[in-house]
PDB file of C-alpha atoms in Angstrom:
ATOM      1  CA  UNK A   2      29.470 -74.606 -20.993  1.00  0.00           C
ATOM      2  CA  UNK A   3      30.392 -76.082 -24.270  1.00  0.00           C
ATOM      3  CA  UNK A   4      33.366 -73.494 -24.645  1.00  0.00           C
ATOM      4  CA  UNK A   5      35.312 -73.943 -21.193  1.00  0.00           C
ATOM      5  CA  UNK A   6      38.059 -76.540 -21.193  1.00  0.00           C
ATOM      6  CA  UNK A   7      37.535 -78.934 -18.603  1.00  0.00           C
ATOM      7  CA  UNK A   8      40.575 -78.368 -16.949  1.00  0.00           C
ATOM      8  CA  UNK A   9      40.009 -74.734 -16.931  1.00  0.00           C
ATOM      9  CA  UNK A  10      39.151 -73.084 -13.384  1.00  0.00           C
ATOM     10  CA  UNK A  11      35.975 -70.886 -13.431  1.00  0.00           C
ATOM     11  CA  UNK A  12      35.608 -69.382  -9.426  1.00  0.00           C
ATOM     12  CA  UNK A  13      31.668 -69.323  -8.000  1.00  0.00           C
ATOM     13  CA  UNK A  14      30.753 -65.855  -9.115  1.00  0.00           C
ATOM     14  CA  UNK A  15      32.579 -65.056 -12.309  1.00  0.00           C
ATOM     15  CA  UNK A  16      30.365 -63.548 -14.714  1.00  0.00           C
ATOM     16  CA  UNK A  17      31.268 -65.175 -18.230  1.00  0.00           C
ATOM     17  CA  UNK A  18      29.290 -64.993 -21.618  1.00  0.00           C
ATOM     18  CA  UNK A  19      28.079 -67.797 -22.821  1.00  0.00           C
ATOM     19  CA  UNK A  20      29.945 -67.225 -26.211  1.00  0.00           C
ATOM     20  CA  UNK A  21      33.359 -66.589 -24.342  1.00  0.00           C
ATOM     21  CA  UNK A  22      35.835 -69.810 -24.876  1.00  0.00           C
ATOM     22  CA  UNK A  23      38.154 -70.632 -21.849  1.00  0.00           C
ATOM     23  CA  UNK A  24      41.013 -72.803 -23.226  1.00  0.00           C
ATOM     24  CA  UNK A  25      43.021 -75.305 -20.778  1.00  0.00           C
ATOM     25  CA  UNK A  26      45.120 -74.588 -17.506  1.00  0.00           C
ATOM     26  CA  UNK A  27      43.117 -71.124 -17.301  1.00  0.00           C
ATOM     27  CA  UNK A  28      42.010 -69.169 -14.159  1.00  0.00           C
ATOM     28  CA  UNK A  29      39.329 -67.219 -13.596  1.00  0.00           C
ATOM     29  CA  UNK A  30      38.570 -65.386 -10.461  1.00  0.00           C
ATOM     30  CA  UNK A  31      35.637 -64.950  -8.255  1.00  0.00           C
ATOM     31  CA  UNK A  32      35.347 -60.942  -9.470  1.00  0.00           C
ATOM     32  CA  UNK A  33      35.617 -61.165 -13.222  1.00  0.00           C
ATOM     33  CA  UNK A  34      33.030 -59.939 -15.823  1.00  0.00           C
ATOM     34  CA  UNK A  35      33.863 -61.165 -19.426  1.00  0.00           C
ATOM     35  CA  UNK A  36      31.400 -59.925 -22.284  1.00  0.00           C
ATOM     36  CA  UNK A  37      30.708 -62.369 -25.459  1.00  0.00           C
ATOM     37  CA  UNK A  38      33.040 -63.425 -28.305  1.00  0.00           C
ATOM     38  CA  UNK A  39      36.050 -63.453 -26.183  1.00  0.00           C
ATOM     39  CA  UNK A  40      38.516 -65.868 -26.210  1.00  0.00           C
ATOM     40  CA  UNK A  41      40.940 -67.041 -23.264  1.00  0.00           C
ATOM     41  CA  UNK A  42      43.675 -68.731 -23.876  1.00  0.00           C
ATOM     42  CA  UNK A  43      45.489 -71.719 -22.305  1.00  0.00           C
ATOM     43  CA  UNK A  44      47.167 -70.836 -18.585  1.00  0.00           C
ATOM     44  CA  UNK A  45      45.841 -67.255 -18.725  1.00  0.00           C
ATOM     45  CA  UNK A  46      45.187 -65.722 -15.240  1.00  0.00           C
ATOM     46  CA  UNK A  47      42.524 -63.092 -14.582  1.00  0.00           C
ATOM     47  CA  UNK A  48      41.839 -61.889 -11.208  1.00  0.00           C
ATOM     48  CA  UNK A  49      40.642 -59.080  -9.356  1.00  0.00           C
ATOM     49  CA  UNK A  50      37.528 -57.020 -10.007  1.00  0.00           C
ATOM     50  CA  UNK A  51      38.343 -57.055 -13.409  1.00  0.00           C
ATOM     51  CA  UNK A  52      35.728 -56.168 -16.167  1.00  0.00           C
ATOM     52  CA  UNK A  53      36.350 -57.298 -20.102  1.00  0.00           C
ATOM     53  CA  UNK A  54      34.535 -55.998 -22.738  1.00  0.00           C
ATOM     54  CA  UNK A  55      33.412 -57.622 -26.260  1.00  0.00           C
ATOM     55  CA  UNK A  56      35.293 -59.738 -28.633  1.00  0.00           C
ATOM     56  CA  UNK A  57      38.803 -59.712 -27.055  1.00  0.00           C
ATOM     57  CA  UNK A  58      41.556 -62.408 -27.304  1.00  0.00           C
ATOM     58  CA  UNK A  59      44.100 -63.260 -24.626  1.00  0.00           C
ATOM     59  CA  UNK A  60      46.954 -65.268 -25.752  1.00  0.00           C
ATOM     60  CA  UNK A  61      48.297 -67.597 -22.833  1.00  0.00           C
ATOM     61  CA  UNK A  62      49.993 -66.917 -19.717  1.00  0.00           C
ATOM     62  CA  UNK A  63      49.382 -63.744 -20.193  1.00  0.00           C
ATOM     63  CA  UNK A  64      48.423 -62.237 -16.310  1.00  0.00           C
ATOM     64  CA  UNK A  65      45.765 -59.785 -16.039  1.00  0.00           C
ATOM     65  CA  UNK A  66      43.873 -57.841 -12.643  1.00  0.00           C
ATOM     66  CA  UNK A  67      46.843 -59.103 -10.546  1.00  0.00           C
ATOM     67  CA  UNK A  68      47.540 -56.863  -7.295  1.00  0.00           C
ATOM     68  CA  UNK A  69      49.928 -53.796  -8.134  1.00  0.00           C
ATOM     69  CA  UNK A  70      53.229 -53.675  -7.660  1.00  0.00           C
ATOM     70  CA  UNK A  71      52.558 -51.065  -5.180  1.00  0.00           C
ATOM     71  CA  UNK A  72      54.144 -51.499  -1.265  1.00  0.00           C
ATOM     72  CA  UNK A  73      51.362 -49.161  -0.796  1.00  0.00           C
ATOM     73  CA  UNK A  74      48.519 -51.550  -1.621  1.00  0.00           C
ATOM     74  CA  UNK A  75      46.849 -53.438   1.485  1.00  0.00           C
ATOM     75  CA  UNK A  76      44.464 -54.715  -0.397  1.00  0.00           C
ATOM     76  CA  UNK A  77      41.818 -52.402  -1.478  1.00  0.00           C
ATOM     77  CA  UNK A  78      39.136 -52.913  -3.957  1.00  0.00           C
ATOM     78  CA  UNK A  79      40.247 -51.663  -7.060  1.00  0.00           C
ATOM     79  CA  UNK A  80      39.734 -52.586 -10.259  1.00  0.00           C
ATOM     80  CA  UNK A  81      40.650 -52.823 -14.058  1.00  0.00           C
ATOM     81  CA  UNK A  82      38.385 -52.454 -17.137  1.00  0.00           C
ATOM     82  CA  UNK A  83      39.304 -53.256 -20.555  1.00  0.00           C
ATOM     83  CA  UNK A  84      37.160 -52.299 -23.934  1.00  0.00           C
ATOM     84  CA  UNK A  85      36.350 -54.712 -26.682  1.00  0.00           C
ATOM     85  CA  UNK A  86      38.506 -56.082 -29.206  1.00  0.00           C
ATOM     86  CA  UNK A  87      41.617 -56.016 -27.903  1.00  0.00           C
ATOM     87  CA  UNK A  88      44.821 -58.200 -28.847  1.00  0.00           C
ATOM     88  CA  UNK A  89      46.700 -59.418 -25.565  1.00  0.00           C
ATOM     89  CA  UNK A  90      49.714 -61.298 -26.471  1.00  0.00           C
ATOM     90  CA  UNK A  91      51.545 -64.004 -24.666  1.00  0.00           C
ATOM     91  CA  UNK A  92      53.197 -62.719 -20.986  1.00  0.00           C
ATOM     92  CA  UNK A  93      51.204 -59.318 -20.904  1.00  0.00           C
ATOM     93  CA  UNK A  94      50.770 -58.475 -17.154  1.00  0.00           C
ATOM     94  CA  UNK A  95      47.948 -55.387 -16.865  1.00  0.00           C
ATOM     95  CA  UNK A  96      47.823 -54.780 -13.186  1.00  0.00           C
ATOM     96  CA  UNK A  97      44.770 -53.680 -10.911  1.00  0.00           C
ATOM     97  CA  UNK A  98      44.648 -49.335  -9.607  1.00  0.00           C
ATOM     98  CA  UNK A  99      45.231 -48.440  -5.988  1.00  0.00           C
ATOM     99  CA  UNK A 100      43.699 -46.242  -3.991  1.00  0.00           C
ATOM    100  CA  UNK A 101      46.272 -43.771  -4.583  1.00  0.00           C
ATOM    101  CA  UNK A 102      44.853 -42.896  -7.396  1.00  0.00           C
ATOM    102  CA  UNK A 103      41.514 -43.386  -9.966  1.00  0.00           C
ATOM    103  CA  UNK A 104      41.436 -46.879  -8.614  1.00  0.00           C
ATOM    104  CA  UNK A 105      41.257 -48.242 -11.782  1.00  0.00           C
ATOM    105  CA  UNK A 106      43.552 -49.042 -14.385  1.00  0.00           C
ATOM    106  CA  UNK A 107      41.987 -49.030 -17.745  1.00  0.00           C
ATOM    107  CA  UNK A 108      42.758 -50.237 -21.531  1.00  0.00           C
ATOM    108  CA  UNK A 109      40.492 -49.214 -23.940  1.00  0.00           C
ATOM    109  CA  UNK A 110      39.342 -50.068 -27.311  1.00  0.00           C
ATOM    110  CA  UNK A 111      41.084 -52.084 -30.198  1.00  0.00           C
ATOM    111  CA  UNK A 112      44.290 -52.308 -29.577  1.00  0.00           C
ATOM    112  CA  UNK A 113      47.477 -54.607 -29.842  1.00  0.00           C
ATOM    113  CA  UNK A 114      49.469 -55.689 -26.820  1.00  0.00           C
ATOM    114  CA  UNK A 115      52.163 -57.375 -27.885  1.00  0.00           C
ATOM    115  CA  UNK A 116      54.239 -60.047 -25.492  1.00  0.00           C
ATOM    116  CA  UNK A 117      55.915 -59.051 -22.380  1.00  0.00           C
ATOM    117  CA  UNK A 118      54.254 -55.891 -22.163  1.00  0.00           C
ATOM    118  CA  UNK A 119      53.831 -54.271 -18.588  1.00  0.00           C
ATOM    119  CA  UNK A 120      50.830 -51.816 -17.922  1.00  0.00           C
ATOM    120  CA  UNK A 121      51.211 -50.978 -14.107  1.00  0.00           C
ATOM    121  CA  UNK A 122      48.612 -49.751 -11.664  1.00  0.00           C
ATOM    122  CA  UNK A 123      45.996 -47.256 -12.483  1.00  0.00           C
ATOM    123  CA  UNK A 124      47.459 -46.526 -15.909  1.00  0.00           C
ATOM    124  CA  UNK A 125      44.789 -44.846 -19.017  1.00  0.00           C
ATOM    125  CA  UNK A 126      45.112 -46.315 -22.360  1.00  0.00           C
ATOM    126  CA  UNK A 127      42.976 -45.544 -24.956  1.00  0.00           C
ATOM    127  CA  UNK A 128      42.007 -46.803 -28.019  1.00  0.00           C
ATOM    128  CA  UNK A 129      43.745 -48.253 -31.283  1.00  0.00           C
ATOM    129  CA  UNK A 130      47.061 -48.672 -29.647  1.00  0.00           C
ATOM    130  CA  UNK A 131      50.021 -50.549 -30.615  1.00  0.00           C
ATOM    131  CA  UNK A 132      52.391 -51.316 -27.477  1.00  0.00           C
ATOM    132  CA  UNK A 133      55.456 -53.147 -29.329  1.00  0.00           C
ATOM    133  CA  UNK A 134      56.801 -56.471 -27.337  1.00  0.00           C
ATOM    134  CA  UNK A 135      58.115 -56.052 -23.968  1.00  0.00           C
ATOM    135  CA  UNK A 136      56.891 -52.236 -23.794  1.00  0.00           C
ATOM    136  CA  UNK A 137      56.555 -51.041 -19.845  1.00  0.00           C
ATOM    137  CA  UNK A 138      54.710 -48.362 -18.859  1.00  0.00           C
ATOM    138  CA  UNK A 139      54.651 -47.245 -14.559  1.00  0.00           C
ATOM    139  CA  UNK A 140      52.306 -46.699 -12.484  1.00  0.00           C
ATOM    140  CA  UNK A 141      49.518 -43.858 -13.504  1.00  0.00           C
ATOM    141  CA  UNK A 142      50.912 -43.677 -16.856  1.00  0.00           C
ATOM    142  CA  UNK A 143      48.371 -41.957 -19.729  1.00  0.00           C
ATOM    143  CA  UNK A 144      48.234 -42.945 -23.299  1.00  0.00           C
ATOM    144  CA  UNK A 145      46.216 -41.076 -25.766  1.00  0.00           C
ATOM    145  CA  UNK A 146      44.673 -42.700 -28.597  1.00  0.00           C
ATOM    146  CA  UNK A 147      46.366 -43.868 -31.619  1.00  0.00           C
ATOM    147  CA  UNK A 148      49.984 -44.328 -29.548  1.00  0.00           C
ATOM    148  CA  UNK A 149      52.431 -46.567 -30.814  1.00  0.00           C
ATOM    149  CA  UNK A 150      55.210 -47.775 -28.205  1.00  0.00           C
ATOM    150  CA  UNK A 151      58.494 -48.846 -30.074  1.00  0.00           C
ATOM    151  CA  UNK A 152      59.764 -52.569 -28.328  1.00  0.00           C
ATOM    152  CA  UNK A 153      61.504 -52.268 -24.770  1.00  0.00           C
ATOM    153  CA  UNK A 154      60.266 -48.612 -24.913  1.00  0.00           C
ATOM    154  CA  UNK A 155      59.490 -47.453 -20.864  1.00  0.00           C
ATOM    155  CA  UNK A 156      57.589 -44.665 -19.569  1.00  0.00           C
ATOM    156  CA  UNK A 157      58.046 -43.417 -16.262  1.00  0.00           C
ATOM    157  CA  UNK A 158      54.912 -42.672 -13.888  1.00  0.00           C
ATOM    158  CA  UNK A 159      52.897 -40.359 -14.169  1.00  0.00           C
ATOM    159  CA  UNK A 160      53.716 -39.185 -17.781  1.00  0.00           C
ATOM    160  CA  UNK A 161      51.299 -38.529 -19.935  1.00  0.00           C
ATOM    161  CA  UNK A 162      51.776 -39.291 -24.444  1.00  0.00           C
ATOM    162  CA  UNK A 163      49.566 -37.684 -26.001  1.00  0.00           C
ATOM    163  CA  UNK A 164      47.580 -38.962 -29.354  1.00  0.00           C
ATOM    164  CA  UNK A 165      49.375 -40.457 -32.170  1.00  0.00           C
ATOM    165  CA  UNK A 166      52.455 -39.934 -30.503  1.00  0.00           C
ATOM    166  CA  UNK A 167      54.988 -42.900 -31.236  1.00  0.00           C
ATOM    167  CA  UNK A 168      58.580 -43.650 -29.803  1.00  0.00           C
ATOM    168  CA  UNK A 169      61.241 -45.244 -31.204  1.00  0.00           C
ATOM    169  CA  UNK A 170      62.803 -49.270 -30.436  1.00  0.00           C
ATOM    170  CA  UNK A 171      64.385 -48.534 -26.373  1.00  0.00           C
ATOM    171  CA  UNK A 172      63.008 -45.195 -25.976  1.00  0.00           C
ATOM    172  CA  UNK A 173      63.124 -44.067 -22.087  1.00  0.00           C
ATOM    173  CA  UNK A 174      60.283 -41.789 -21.885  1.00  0.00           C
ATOM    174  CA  UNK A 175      60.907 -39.610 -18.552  1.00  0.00           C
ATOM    175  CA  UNK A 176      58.191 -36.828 -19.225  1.00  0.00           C
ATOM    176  CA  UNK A 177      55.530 -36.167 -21.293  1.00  0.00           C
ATOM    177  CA  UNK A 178      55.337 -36.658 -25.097  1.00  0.00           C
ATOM    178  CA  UNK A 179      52.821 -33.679 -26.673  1.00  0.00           C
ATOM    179  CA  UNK A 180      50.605 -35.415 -29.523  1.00  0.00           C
ATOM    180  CA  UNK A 181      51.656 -36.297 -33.398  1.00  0.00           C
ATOM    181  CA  UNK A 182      55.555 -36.060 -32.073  1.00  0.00           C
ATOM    182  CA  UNK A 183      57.749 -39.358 -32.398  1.00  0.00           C
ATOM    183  CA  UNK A 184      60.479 -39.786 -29.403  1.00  0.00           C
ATOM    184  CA  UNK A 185      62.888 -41.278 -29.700  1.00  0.00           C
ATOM    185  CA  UNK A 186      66.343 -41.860 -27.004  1.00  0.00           C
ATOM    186  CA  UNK A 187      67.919 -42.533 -23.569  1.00  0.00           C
ATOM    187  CA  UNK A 188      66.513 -39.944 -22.297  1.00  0.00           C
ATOM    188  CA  UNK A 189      63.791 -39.723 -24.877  1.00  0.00           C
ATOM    189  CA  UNK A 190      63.750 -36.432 -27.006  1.00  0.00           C
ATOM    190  CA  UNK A 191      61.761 -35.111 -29.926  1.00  0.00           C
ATOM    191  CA  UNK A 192      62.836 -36.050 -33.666  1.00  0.00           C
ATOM    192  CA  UNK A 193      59.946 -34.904 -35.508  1.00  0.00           C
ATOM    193  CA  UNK A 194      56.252 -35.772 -36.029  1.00  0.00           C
ATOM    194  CA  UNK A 195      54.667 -39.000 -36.287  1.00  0.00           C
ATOM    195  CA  UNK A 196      53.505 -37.855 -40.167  1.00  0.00           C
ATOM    196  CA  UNK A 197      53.645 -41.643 -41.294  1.00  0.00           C
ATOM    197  CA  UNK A 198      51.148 -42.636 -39.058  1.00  0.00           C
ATOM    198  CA  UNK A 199      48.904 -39.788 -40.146  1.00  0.00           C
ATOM    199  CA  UNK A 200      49.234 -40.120 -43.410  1.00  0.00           C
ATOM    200  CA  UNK A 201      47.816 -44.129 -42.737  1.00  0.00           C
ATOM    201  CA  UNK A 202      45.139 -42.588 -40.622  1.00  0.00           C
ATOM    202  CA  UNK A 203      43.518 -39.780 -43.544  1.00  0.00           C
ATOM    203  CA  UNK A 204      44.960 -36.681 -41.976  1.00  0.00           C
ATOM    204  CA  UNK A 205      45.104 -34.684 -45.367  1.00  0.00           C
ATOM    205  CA  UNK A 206      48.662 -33.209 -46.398  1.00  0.00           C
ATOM    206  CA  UNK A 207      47.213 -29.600 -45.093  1.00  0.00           C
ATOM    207  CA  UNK A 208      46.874 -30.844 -41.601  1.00  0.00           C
ATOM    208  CA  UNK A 209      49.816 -32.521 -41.608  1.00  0.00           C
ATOM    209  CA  UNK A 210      51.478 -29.622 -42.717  1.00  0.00           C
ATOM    210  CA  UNK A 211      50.000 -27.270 -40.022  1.00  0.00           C
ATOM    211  CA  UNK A 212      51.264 -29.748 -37.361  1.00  0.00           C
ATOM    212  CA  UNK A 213      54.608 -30.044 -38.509  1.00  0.00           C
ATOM    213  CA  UNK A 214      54.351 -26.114 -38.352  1.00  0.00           C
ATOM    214  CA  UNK A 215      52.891 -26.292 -34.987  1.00  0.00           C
ATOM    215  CA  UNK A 216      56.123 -28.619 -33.838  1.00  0.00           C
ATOM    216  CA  UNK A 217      58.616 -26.263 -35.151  1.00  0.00           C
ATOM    217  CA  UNK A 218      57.296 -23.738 -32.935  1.00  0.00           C
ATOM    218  CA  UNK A 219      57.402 -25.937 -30.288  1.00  0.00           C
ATOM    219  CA  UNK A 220      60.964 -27.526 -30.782  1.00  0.00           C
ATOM    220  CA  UNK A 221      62.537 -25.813 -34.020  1.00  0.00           C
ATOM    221  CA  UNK A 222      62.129 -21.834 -33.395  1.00  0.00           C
ATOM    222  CA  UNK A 223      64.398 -21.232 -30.261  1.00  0.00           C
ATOM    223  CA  UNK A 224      61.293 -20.111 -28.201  1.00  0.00           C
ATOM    224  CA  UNK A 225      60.821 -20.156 -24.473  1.00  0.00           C
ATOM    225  CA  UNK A 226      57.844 -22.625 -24.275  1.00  0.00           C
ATOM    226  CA  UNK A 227      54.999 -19.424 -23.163  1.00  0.00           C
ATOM    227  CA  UNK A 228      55.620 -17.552 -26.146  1.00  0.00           C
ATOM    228  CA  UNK A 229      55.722 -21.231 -28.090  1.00  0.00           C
ATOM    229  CA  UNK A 230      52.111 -21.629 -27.025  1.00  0.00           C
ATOM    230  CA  UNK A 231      50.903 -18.224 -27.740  1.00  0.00           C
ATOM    231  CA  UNK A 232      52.027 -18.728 -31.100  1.00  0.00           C
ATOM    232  CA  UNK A 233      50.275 -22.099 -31.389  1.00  0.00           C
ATOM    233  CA  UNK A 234      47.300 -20.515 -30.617  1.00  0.00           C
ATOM    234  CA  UNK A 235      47.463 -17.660 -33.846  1.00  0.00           C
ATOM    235  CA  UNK A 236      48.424 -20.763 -36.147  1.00  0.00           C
ATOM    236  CA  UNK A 237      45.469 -22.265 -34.541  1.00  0.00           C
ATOM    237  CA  UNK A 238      43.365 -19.617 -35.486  1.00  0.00           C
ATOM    238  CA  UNK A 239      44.758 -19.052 -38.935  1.00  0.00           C
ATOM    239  CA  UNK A 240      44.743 -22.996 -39.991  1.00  0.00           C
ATOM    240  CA  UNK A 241      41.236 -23.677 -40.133  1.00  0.00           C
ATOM    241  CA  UNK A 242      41.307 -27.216 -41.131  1.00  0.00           C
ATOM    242  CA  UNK A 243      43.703 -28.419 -38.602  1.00  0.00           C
ATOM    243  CA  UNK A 244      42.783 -26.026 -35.734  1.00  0.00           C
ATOM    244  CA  UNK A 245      41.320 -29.144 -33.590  1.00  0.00           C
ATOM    245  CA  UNK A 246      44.372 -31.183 -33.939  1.00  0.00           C
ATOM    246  CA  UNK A 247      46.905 -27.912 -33.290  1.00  0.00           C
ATOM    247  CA  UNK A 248      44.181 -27.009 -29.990  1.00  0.00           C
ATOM    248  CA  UNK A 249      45.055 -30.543 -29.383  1.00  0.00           C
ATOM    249  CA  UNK A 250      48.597 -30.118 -29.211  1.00  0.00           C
ATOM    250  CA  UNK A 251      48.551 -26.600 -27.841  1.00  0.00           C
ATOM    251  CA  UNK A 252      45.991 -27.959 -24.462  1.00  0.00           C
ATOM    252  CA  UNK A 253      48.293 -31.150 -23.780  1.00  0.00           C
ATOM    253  CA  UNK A 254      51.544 -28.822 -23.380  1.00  0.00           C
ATOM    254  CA  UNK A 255      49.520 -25.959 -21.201  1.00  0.00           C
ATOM    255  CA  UNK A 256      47.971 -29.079 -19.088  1.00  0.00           C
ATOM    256  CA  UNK A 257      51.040 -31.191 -18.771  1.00  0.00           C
ATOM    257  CA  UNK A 258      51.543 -33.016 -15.117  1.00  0.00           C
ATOM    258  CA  UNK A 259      56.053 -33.356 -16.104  1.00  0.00           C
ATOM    259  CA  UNK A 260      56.207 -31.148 -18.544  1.00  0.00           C
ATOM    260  CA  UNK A 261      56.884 -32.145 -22.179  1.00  0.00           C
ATOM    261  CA  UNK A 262      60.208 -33.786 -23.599  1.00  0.00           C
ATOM    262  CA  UNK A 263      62.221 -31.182 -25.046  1.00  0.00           C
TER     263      UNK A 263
END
């Protein structure tokens, strides 16, 4: 293929595009799938059972469907799946699932990994993320659409941050971080909503205004966190035009796994 380098290694079973370009030094291992228009870049590793979607670019030595760093894994066939047009930046590592878990570790849709970043085992990330350099997210980690991860921010496992959530440069995120709020701190707490971002994103000033109402319940009016949510749920039902995005909120505090910064 015109697009591999020649010093590239392609293993007998890899399932490549013919429009995908393999620069020099790369590796790619017996189990990969890699859909057209993307581009890998020099010394990049892929192994594992490790499906890529359309259009993506991996900048090099970046090192992706490597085994977990999980004492628990012997081995299993797990996998990771990644969307289309994501950004992978130089020294990203995104790790295979165990059987501990899903199995799978999966990155969705456009979004930017920027260098260094860590996505352990069977971690969810959605779609039109930004994870800031040398961002490092645990095991079984969730990300909700729209996230953005300050640099050298870490998440410990199994939280959850809901959509357009953000944290702040260092942030030490220890449990979960309820949609549109920004965190920010060793340990991470709330300092407010995320209203930049959804002001770049079209939310109108009426929604954003009914969320910043919805977080003051949540973090501003001195309430124990059951009567917080009840009263969520009557703004809900009073704010028409933002009643998705404050059932949003509302369903990510009743559901969380840590329970939410606070």
């Amino acid at each position: 293929m015109a697009n591999i380098h020649p010093t590239a290694i392609i293993e007998a079973g890899a399932q490549l595009d013919a429009s995908v370009e393999v620069g020099p030094y790369a590796v790619i291992g017996p189990h990969v799938s890699i859909g057209a228009g993307t581009k890998i870049g020099p010394h990049v590793v892929i192994q594992g059972r490790t499906a890529i979607g359309r259009d993506n670019t991996f900048y090099q030595f970046s090192s992706i469907g490597a085994a977990p760093q999980d004492k628990k894994y012997a081995g299993e066939e797990t996998g990771l799946e990644i969307g289309d047009r994501n950004t992978v930046r130089e020294f990203v590592t995104l790790n295979l699932g165990t059987a501990q878990d899903a199995g799978v570790t999966r990155l969705g849709s456009d979004n930017l990994i920027m260098a260094y970043v860590h996505v352990a085992h069977d971690c969810q990330l959605g779609n039109h993320l930004i994870l800031a350099n040398n961002a490092t997210l645990a095991g079984h980690v969730h990300l909700g659409d729209w996230v953005f991860l300050g640099g050298f921010t870490t998440v410990h496992q199994f939280c959850h941050i809901g959509a357009h959530a953000m944290t702040a440069f260092t942030a030490a995120v220890s449990q979960d971080v309820p949609p549109f709020v920004t965190a920010a701190g060793n340990r991470a707490v709330p300092v407010g909503i995320n209203s930049e971002g959804l002001r770049r994103r079209g939310f109108s000033v009426d929604q954003i205004q009914a969320i910043k109402r919805g977080y003051k319940l949540v973090y501003r009016a001195g309430l124990p966190l059951e009567e917080a949510k009840a009263a969520l749920l009557e703004e809900e039902q009073r704010s028409a035009d933002a009643a998705p995005h404050l059932r949003l909120l509302r369903q990510f505090i009743e559901a969380s796994p840590r329970g939410i910064i606070r």
